[in-house]
């Protein structure tokens, strides 16, 4: 290979590596895993306590929540409204279990499954649900925040 080409390629690689290092200086390899697992526990605890602020703390201001059988909700205010309605109507016991968390720089993906029991506060039988979810996370201002969250149930809808 031509020496000039080799030097150019080496210089290009070094410049790109320097840019990546400079832009991701606050990103620690693997730090998403611990933060995401803690956020999952906080979400479940907030739902159980009926505390909307605690439940939605993991979401970025511009996050998109995509629940089953409903339109997507964009932004923290829309997500707050969804969770407020949910925890106002039901007592919730939920567990969110990550099956895979993958981090690349300031982005991370989480794939997992959930178990949930909801009991109507107005009375009536409890309903059990289980399903799976995918959440895309981004590190914003030093905090991991969910930017896209989609989930769906393993339980068939009643006819």
Coordinates of N, CA, C and O in Angstrom, one line a residue:
X1 N 0.9 -1.2 0.0 CA 0.0 0.0 0.0 C 0.9 1.2 0.0 O 2.0 1.2 0.6
X2 N 0.4 2.3 -0.6 CA 1.2 3.6 -0.7 C 1.4 4.1 0.7 O 0.4 4.2 1.5
X3 N 2.6 4.6 1.0 CA 2.9 5.2 2.3 C 2.0 6.4 2.6 O 1.6 6.6 3.7
X4 N 1.7 7.2 1.6 CA 0.9 8.4 1.8 C -0.5 8.0 2.2 O -1.1 8.6 3.1
X5 N -1.0 7.0 1.6 CA -2.4 6.5 1.9 C -2.4 5.9 3.3 O -3.3 6.2 4.0
X6 N -1.4 5.1 3.7 CA -1.3 4.6 5.0 C -1.3 5.7 6.0 O -2.0 5.6 7.1
X7 N -0.5 6.7 5.8 CA -0.4 7.8 6.7 C -1.8 8.6 6.8 O -2.2 8.9 7.9
X8 N -2.4 8.7 5.7 CA -3.7 9.4 5.7 C -4.7 8.6 6.5 O -5.5 9.1 7.3
X9 N -4.8 7.3 6.3 CA -5.7 6.4 7.0 C -5.4 6.4 8.5 O -6.3 6.5 9.3
X10 N -4.2 6.4 8.9 CA -3.8 6.4 10.3 C -4.2 7.7 10.9 O -4.8 7.8 12.0
X11 N -3.9 8.8 10.2 CA -4.3 10.2 10.7 C -5.8 10.2 10.9 O -6.4 10.8 11.9
X12 N -6.6 9.7 9.9 CA -8.1 9.8 10.0 C -8.6 9.0 11.2 O -9.4 9.4 11.9
X13 N -8.0 7.8 11.4 CA -8.4 7.0 12.5 C -8.1 7.7 13.8 O -8.9 7.7 14.8
X14 N -6.9 8.3 13.9 CA -6.6 9.0 15.2 C -7.5 10.2 15.4 O -7.9 10.5 16.5
X15 N -7.8 10.9 14.4 CA -8.7 12.1 14.5 C -10.1 11.6 15.0 O -10.7 12.2 15.9
X16 N -10.6 10.6 14.3 CA -11.9 10.1 14.7 C -11.9 9.5 16.2 O -12.9 9.7 16.9
X17 N -10.9 8.8 16.5 CA -10.8 8.3 17.9 C -10.7 9.5 18.9 O -11.3 9.4 19.9
X18 N -10.0 10.5 18.5 CA -9.9 11.7 19.4 C -11.2 12.4 19.6 O -11.6 12.8 20.7
X19 N -12.0 12.5 18.5 CA -13.3 13.1 18.6 C -14.3 12.2 19.5 O -15.0 12.8 20.3
X20 N -14.2 10.9 19.3 CA -15.1 10.1 20.1 C -14.7 10.2 21.6 O -15.6 10.2 22.4
X21 N -13.4 10.2 21.9 CA -13.0 10.3 23.3 C -13.4 11.6 23.9 O -14.0 11.7 25.0
X22 N -13.3 12.7 23.1 CA -13.6 14.0 23.6 C -15.1 14.2 23.9 O -15.6 14.7 24.9
X23 N -16.0 13.6 23.0 CA -17.4 13.8 23.1 C -18.0 12.9 24.2 O -19.1 13.1 24.6
X24 N -17.3 11.8 24.5 CA -17.8 10.8 25.5 C -17.0 10.8 26.8 O -17.0 9.8 27.4
X25 N -16.4 11.9 27.1 CA -15.5 11.9 28.3 C -16.2 11.5 29.6 O -15.6 11.0 30.5
X26 N -17.5 11.8 29.7 CA -18.2 11.5 30.9 C -18.9 10.1 30.9 O -19.6 9.7 31.8
X27 N -18.7 9.4 29.8 CA -19.3 8.1 29.7 C -18.4 7.0 30.2 O -17.2 6.9 29.8
X28 N -18.8 6.3 31.2 CA -18.0 5.2 31.8 C -18.5 3.9 31.2 O -19.7 3.6 31.2
X29 N -17.6 3.0 30.7 CA -18.1 1.8 30.1 C -18.9 1.0 31.1 O -18.4 0.8 32.3
X30 N -20.0 0.5 30.7 CA -20.8 -0.3 31.6 C -21.6 0.4 32.6 O -22.3 -0.3 33.4
X31 N -21.6 1.7 32.7 CA -22.3 2.4 33.8 C -23.8 2.4 33.6 O -24.6 2.6 34.5
X32 N -24.3 2.1 32.3 CA -25.7 2.0 32.1 C -26.4 0.9 32.8 O -27.5 1.1 33.3
X33 N -25.8 -0.2 32.9 CA -26.4 -1.4 33.5 C -26.9 -1.1 35.0 O -28.1 -1.4 35.3
X34 N -26.1 -0.6 35.8 CA -26.4 -0.3 37.2 C -27.6 0.7 37.2 O -28.5 0.6 38.0
X35 N -27.4 1.8 36.5 CA -28.4 2.8 36.5 C -29.8 2.4 36.0 O -30.8 2.7 36.5
X36 N -29.8 1.6 34.9 CA -31.0 1.1 34.4 C -31.7 0.1 35.3 O -32.9 0.2 35.5
X37 N -31.0 -0.8 35.9 CA -31.6 -1.7 36.9 C -32.2 -0.9 38.1 O -33.3 -1.3 38.5
X38 N -31.5 0.1 38.5 CA -32.1 0.9 39.6 C -33.3 1.7 39.2 O -34.3 1.8 39.9
X39 N -33.3 2.2 37.9 CA -34.5 2.9 37.4 C -35.7 1.9 37.3 O -36.9 2.3 37.6
X40 N -35.5 0.7 36.9 CA -36.6 -0.3 36.9 C -37.2 -0.6 38.2 O -38.4 -0.6 38.4
X41 N -36.3 -0.6 39.3 CA -36.8 -0.8 40.6 C -37.6 0.4 41.1 O -38.7 0.4 41.7
X42 N -37.1 1.6 40.7 CA -37.8 2.9 41.1 C -39.1 3.0 40.4 O -40.1 3.4 41.0
X43 N -39.2 2.6 39.1 CA -40.5 2.6 38.4 C -41.5 1.7 39.1 O -42.6 2.1 39.4
X44 N -41.1 0.5 39.4 CA -42.0 -0.4 40.1 C -42.5 0.1 41.4 O -43.6 0.0 41.8
X45 N -41.5 0.7 42.2 CA -41.8 1.2 43.5 C -42.8 2.4 43.4 O -43.7 2.6 44.2
X46 N -42.5 3.3 42.4 CA -43.4 4.4 42.2 C -44.8 4.0 41.9 O -45.8 4.6 42.4
X47 N -44.9 3.0 41.0 CA -46.3 2.5 40.6 C -47.0 1.9 41.8 O -48.1 2.2 42.1
X48 N -46.2 1.1 42.6 CA -46.8 0.5 43.8 C -47.3 1.5 44.8 O -48.4 1.4 45.4
X49 N -46.5 2.6 45.0 CA -46.8 3.7 45.9 C -47.9 4.6 45.4 O -48.3 5.5 46.1
X50 N -48.2 4.5 44.1 CA -49.1 5.5 43.5 C -48.4 6.9 43.3 O -49.1 7.9 43.2
X51 N -47.1 6.9 43.3 CA -46.3 8.1 43.2 C -45.9 8.3 41.7 O -44.9 7.7 41.3
X52 N -46.6 9.1 41.0 CA -46.4 9.3 39.6 C -45.0 9.9 39.4 O -44.2 9.5 38.4
X53 N -44.6 10.9 40.2 CA -43.3 11.5 40.0 C -42.1 10.5 40.1 O -41.2 10.5 39.3
X54 N -42.2 9.6 41.0 CA -41.2 8.5 41.2 C -41.3 7.6 40.0 O -40.2 7.2 39.5
X55 N -42.5 7.3 39.5 CA -42.6 6.3 38.4 C -42.0 6.9 37.1 O -41.4 6.1 36.3
X56 N -42.2 8.2 36.9 CA -41.7 8.7 35.6 C -40.3 9.4 35.7 O -39.9 9.9 34.7
X57 N -39.7 9.3 36.8 CA -38.3 9.9 36.9 C -37.3 9.4 35.9 O -36.4 10.2 35.6
X58 N -37.5 8.2 35.4 CA -36.5 7.7 34.4 C -36.7 8.3 33.0 O -35.8 8.1 32.2
X59 N -37.8 9.0 32.7 CA -38.0 9.4 31.4 C -37.4 10.8 31.1 O -37.4 11.7 32.0
X60 N -36.8 11.0 29.9 CA -36.3 12.3 29.4 C -37.5 13.2 29.2 O -38.7 12.7 29.0
X61 N -37.3 14.5 29.1 CA -38.4 15.4 28.8 C -39.1 15.2 27.5 O -40.2 15.5 27.3
X62 N -38.4 14.6 26.5 CA -38.9 14.3 25.2 C -39.2 12.9 24.9 O -39.3 12.5 23.8
X63 N -39.2 12.1 26.0 CA -39.4 10.6 25.8 C -40.7 10.3 25.1 O -41.7 11.0 25.1
X64 N -40.7 9.1 24.5 CA -41.9 8.5 23.9 C -42.3 7.2 24.5 O -41.4 6.3 24.6
X65 N -43.5 7.1 25.1 CA -44.0 5.9 25.7 C -45.0 5.3 24.7 O -45.9 6.0 24.3
X66 N -44.8 4.0 24.4 CA -45.7 3.3 23.5 C -46.4 2.1 24.1 O -45.9 1.0 24.0
X67 N -47.5 2.4 24.9 CA -48.2 1.2 25.5 C -49.0 0.5 24.5 O -49.3 1.0 23.4
X68 N -49.4 -0.8 24.8 CA -50.2 -1.5 23.9 C -51.6 -1.0 23.7 O -52.1 -0.4 24.6
X69 N -52.1 -1.1 22.5 CA -53.5 -0.7 22.2 C -53.8 0.7 22.4 O -54.9 1.1 22.7
X70 N -52.8 1.6 22.4 CA -53.0 3.0 22.6 C -52.0 3.8 21.7 O -51.0 3.2 21.3
X71 N -52.3 5.0 21.4 CA -51.3 5.8 20.6 C -50.1 6.1 21.5 O -50.1 6.1 22.7
X72 N -49.0 6.4 20.8 CA -47.8 6.8 21.5 C -48.0 8.1 22.2 O -48.7 9.0 21.8
X73 N -47.3 8.3 23.3 CA -47.4 9.5 24.1 C -46.0 10.1 24.1 O -45.0 9.5 24.5
X74 N -45.9 11.4 23.7 CA -44.6 12.0 23.5 C -44.5 13.1 24.6 O -45.4 14.0 24.7
X75 N -43.4 13.1 25.3 CA -43.1 14.1 26.3 C -43.5 13.7 27.7 O -44.4 12.9 27.9
X76 N -42.7 14.3 28.6 CA -42.9 13.9 30.1 C -44.3 14.2 30.5 O -44.9 13.5 31.3
X77 N -44.9 15.3 30.1 CA -46.3 15.7 30.5 C -47.3 14.6 30.1 O -48.2 14.2 30.9
X78 N -47.2 14.2 28.9 CA -48.1 13.1 28.4 C -47.9 11.8 29.1 O -48.9 11.1 29.5
X79 N -46.6 11.5 29.4 CA -46.3 10.3 30.2 C -46.8 10.4 31.6 O -47.4 9.4 32.2
X80 N -46.7 11.6 32.2 CA -47.2 11.8 33.5 C -48.7 11.6 33.6 O -49.2 10.9 34.5
X81 N -49.4 12.1 32.6 CA -50.9 12.0 32.5 C -51.3 10.5 32.4 O -52.2 10.0 33.1
X82 N -50.6 9.7 31.6 CA -50.8 8.3 31.5 C -50.6 7.6 32.9 O -51.5 6.9 33.3
X83 N -49.5 7.8 33.5 CA -49.2 7.1 34.8 C -50.1 7.6 35.9 O -50.5 6.8 36.7
X84 N -50.5 8.9 35.9 CA -51.4 9.4 36.9 C -52.7 8.7 36.8 O -53.3 8.3 37.8
X85 N -53.3 8.6 35.6 CA -54.5 7.8 35.4 C -54.4 6.4 35.8 O -55.3 5.9 36.5
X86 N -53.3 5.8 35.5 CA -53.1 4.3 35.8 C -53.1 4.1 37.3 O -53.8 3.3 37.9
X87 N -52.2 4.8 38.0 CA -52.0 4.6 39.5 C -53.2 5.2 40.3 O -53.4 4.8 41.4
X88 N -54.0 6.0 39.7 CA -55.2 6.5 40.4 C -56.3 5.5 40.3 O -57.1 5.4 41.3
X89 N -56.3 4.7 39.3 CA -57.4 3.7 39.1 C -57.0 2.3 39.7 O -57.9 1.5 40.1
X90 N -55.7 2.0 39.8 CA -55.3 0.7 40.2 C -54.2 0.7 41.3 O -53.4 1.6 41.3
X91 N -54.3 -0.3 42.2 CA -53.2 -0.7 43.0 C -52.3 -1.6 42.1 O -52.8 -2.5 41.5
X92 N -51.0 -1.3 42.1 CA -50.1 -2.0 41.1 C -49.0 -2.6 41.9 O -48.3 -2.0 42.7
X93 N -48.8 -3.9 41.6 CA -47.6 -4.6 42.0 C -46.9 -5.1 40.7 O -47.5 -5.9 40.0
X94 N -45.7 -4.6 40.5 CA -45.0 -4.9 39.2 C -43.5 -5.2 39.5 O -42.9 -4.7 40.4
X95 N -43.0 -6.0 38.6 CA -41.6 -6.3 38.6 C -41.1 -6.2 37.2 O -41.7 -6.8 36.3
X96 N -40.0 -5.4 36.9 CA -39.4 -5.3 35.6 C -38.0 -6.0 35.7 O -37.2 -5.6 36.5
X97 N -37.8 -6.9 34.8 CA -36.5 -7.7 34.8 C -35.8 -7.5 33.5 O -36.3 -8.0 32.5
X98 N -34.7 -6.9 33.5 CA -33.9 -6.8 32.3 C -33.3 -8.1 31.9 O -32.8 -8.9 32.7
X99 N -33.5 -8.5 30.6 CA -32.9 -9.7 30.1 C -31.6 -9.4 29.4 O -30.7 -10.2 29.3
X100 N -31.4 -8.1 28.9 CA -30.2 -7.7 28.2 C -30.1 -6.2 28.3 O -31.1 -5.5 28.0
X101 N -29.0 -5.7 28.7 CA -28.7 -4.3 28.6 C -27.4 -4.1 27.9 O -26.4 -4.7 28.2
X102 N -27.4 -3.3 26.8 CA -26.3 -3.1 26.0 C -26.0 -1.6 25.9 O -26.9 -0.8 25.6
X103 N -24.7 -1.2 26.2 CA -24.4 0.2 26.1 C -23.3 0.4 25.1 O -22.4 -0.4 24.8
X104 N -23.5 1.5 24.4 CA -22.5 2.0 23.4 C -22.4 3.5 23.6 O -23.4 4.3 23.2
X105 N -21.4 4.0 24.2 CA -21.2 5.4 24.5 C -22.4 6.0 25.3 O -22.6 5.5 26.4
X106 N -23.1 7.0 24.8 CA -24.2 7.6 25.6 C -25.5 7.0 25.3 O -26.6 7.6 25.7
X107 N -25.6 5.9 24.6 CA -26.8 5.2 24.3 C -26.8 3.8 24.9 O -25.7 3.2 25.0
X108 N -27.9 3.3 25.3 CA -28.1 2.0 25.8 C -29.4 1.4 25.4 O -30.4 2.2 25.3
X109 N -29.5 0.1 25.3 CA -30.8 -0.5 25.0 C -31.0 -1.5 26.1 O -30.1 -2.2 26.6
X110 N -32.3 -1.6 26.5 CA -32.7 -2.6 27.5 C -33.8 -3.4 26.9 O -34.8 -2.9 26.3
X111 N -33.7 -4.7 27.0 CA -34.8 -5.7 26.6 C -35.1 -6.5 27.8 O -34.2 -7.0 28.5
X112 N -36.3 -6.6 28.2 CA -36.7 -7.3 29.4 C -38.1 -7.8 29.4 O -38.8 -7.8 28.4
X113 N -38.5 -8.3 30.5 CA -39.9 -8.8 30.7 C -40.4 -8.3 32.0 O -39.7 -7.9 32.9
X114 N -41.7 -8.3 32.1 CA -42.4 -7.8 33.3 C -43.5 -8.8 33.8 O -44.0 -9.5 33.0
X115 N -43.8 -8.7 35.1 CA -44.9 -9.3 35.7 C -45.7 -8.2 36.5 O -45.0 -7.4 37.1
X116 N -47.0 -8.2 36.4 CA -47.7 -7.2 37.0 C -49.1 -7.7 37.5 O -49.7 -8.5 36.8
X117 N -49.5 -7.2 38.6 CA -50.9 -7.5 39.1 C -51.5 -6.1 39.4 O -50.9 -5.3 40.1
X118 N -52.7 -5.9 38.8 CA -53.4 -4.6 39.0 C -54.7 -5.0 39.7 O -55.4 -5.9 39.2
X119 N -55.0 -4.2 40.7 CA -56.3 -4.4 41.4 C -57.0 -3.1 41.4 O -56.5 -2.0 41.8
X120 N -58.3 -3.1 40.8 CA -59.0 -1.8 40.7 C -59.3 -1.2 42.1 O -59.7 -1.9 43.0
X121 N -59.0 0.1 42.3 CA -59.2 0.7 43.6 C -60.7 0.8 43.9 O -61.1 0.9 45.0
X122 N -61.6 0.8 42.8 CA -63.0 0.9 43.0 C -63.6 -0.5 43.4 O -64.8 -0.6 43.6
X123 N -62.8 -1.5 43.4 CA -63.2 -2.8 43.8 C -63.3 -3.7 42.5 O -63.3 -3.2 41.4
X124 N -63.2 -5.0 42.8 CA -63.2 -5.9 41.7 C -62.0 -6.8 41.7 O -61.1 -6.6 42.6
X125 N -62.0 -7.8 40.9 CA -60.9 -8.8 40.9 C -59.6 -8.2 40.4 O -59.6 -7.4 39.5
X126 N -58.5 -8.7 40.9 CA -57.2 -8.4 40.4 C -57.0 -9.0 39.1 O -57.5 -10.1 38.8
X127 N -56.2 -8.4 38.2 CA -55.8 -8.9 36.9 C -54.3 -9.1 36.9 O -53.5 -8.2 37.4
X128 N -53.9 -10.2 36.4 CA -52.4 -10.5 36.3 C -52.0 -10.3 34.8 O -52.8 -10.6 33.9
X129 N -50.8 -9.7 34.6 CA -50.3 -9.5 33.3 C -48.8 -9.8 33.3 O -48.2 -9.7 34.3
X130 N -48.4 -10.3 32.1 CA -46.9 -10.5 31.9 C -46.6 -10.1 30.5 O -47.5 -10.2 29.6
X131 N -45.4 -9.7 30.3 CA -45.1 -9.2 28.9 C -43.6 -8.9 28.8 O -42.8 -9.3 29.6
X132 N -43.3 -8.2 27.7 CA -41.9 -7.9 27.4 C -41.9 -6.4 27.0 O -42.9 -5.8 26.7
X133 N -40.6 -5.9 27.0 CA -40.5 -4.5 26.7 C -39.1 -4.2 26.2 O -38.2 -5.0 26.3
X134 N -39.0 -3.1 25.5 CA -37.7 -2.6 25.0 C -37.6 -1.1 25.3 O -38.6 -0.4 25.1
X135 N -36.5 -0.7 25.9 CA -36.3 0.7 26.3 C -35.0 1.2 25.7 O -34.0 0.5 25.8
X136 N -35.0 2.3 25.0 CA -33.8 3.0 24.6 C -33.5 4.1 25.6 O -34.3 4.9 25.9
X137 N -32.2 4.1 26.0 CA -31.7 5.0 27.0 C -30.7 5.9 26.4 O -29.9 5.5 25.6
X138 N -30.6 7.1 26.9 CA -29.5 8.1 26.5 C -29.0 8.8 27.8 O -29.8 9.1 28.7
X139 N -27.7 8.9 27.9 CA -27.2 9.6 29.0 C -27.2 11.1 28.7 O -26.6 11.6 27.8
X140 N -28.0 11.8 29.5 CA -28.3 13.3 29.4 C -27.9 14.0 30.7 O -28.4 13.6 31.7
X141 N -27.0 14.9 30.5 CA -26.5 15.7 31.7 C -26.1 14.8 32.9 O -26.4 15.0 34.0
X142 N -25.4 13.7 32.5 CA -24.9 12.8 33.5 C -25.8 11.7 34.0 O -25.5 10.9 34.9
X143 N -27.1 11.7 33.5 CA -28.1 10.8 34.0 C -28.6 9.9 32.9 O -28.9 10.5 31.8
X144 N -28.8 8.6 33.1 CA -29.4 7.8 32.1 C -30.9 8.0 32.1 O -31.5 7.9 33.2
X145 N -31.5 8.4 31.0 CA -32.9 8.6 30.9 C -33.5 7.8 29.7 O -32.9 7.7 28.6
X146 N -34.7 7.3 29.9 CA -35.4 6.6 28.9 C -35.9 7.6 27.8 O -36.5 8.6 28.2
X147 N -35.6 7.3 26.6 CA -36.0 8.2 25.5 C -37.1 7.5 24.6 O -37.9 8.2 24.0
X148 N -37.2 6.2 24.6 CA -38.2 5.4 23.9 C -38.5 4.2 24.7 O -37.6 3.4 25.1
X149 N -39.8 3.9 25.0 CA -40.2 2.8 25.8 C -41.4 2.2 25.2 O -42.5 2.8 25.0
X150 N -41.3 0.9 24.8 CA -42.4 0.2 24.2 C -42.6 -1.1 24.9 O -41.6 -1.8 25.3
X151 N -43.8 -1.5 25.2 CA -44.1 -2.8 25.8 C -45.3 -3.4 25.3 O -46.2 -2.7 24.8
X152 N -45.4 -4.7 25.5 CA -46.7 -5.4 25.1 C -46.9 -6.7 26.0 O -45.9 -7.2 26.5
X153 N -48.1 -7.1 26.1 CA -48.5 -8.1 26.9 C -48.3 -9.5 26.3 O -48.5 -9.6 25.1
X154 N -48.1 -10.5 27.1 CA -48.1 -11.9 26.6 C -49.5 -12.5 26.8 O -49.8 -13.6 26.3
X155 N -50.4 -11.7 27.5 CA -51.8 -12.2 27.8 C -52.7 -11.8 26.7 O -52.7 -10.6 26.3
X156 N -53.5 -12.7 26.1 CA -54.4 -12.4 25.0 C -55.5 -11.4 25.5 O -55.9 -11.5 26.7
X157 N -55.8 -10.5 24.7 CA -56.9 -9.6 25.0 C -58.3 -10.3 25.0 O -58.5 -11.2 24.2
X158 N -59.1 -9.9 25.9 CA -60.5 -10.6 25.9 C -61.2 -10.3 24.7 O -61.1 -9.2 24.1
X159 N -62.1 -11.2 24.2 CA -62.9 -10.9 23.0 C -64.2 -10.3 23.4 O -64.9 -10.5 24.2

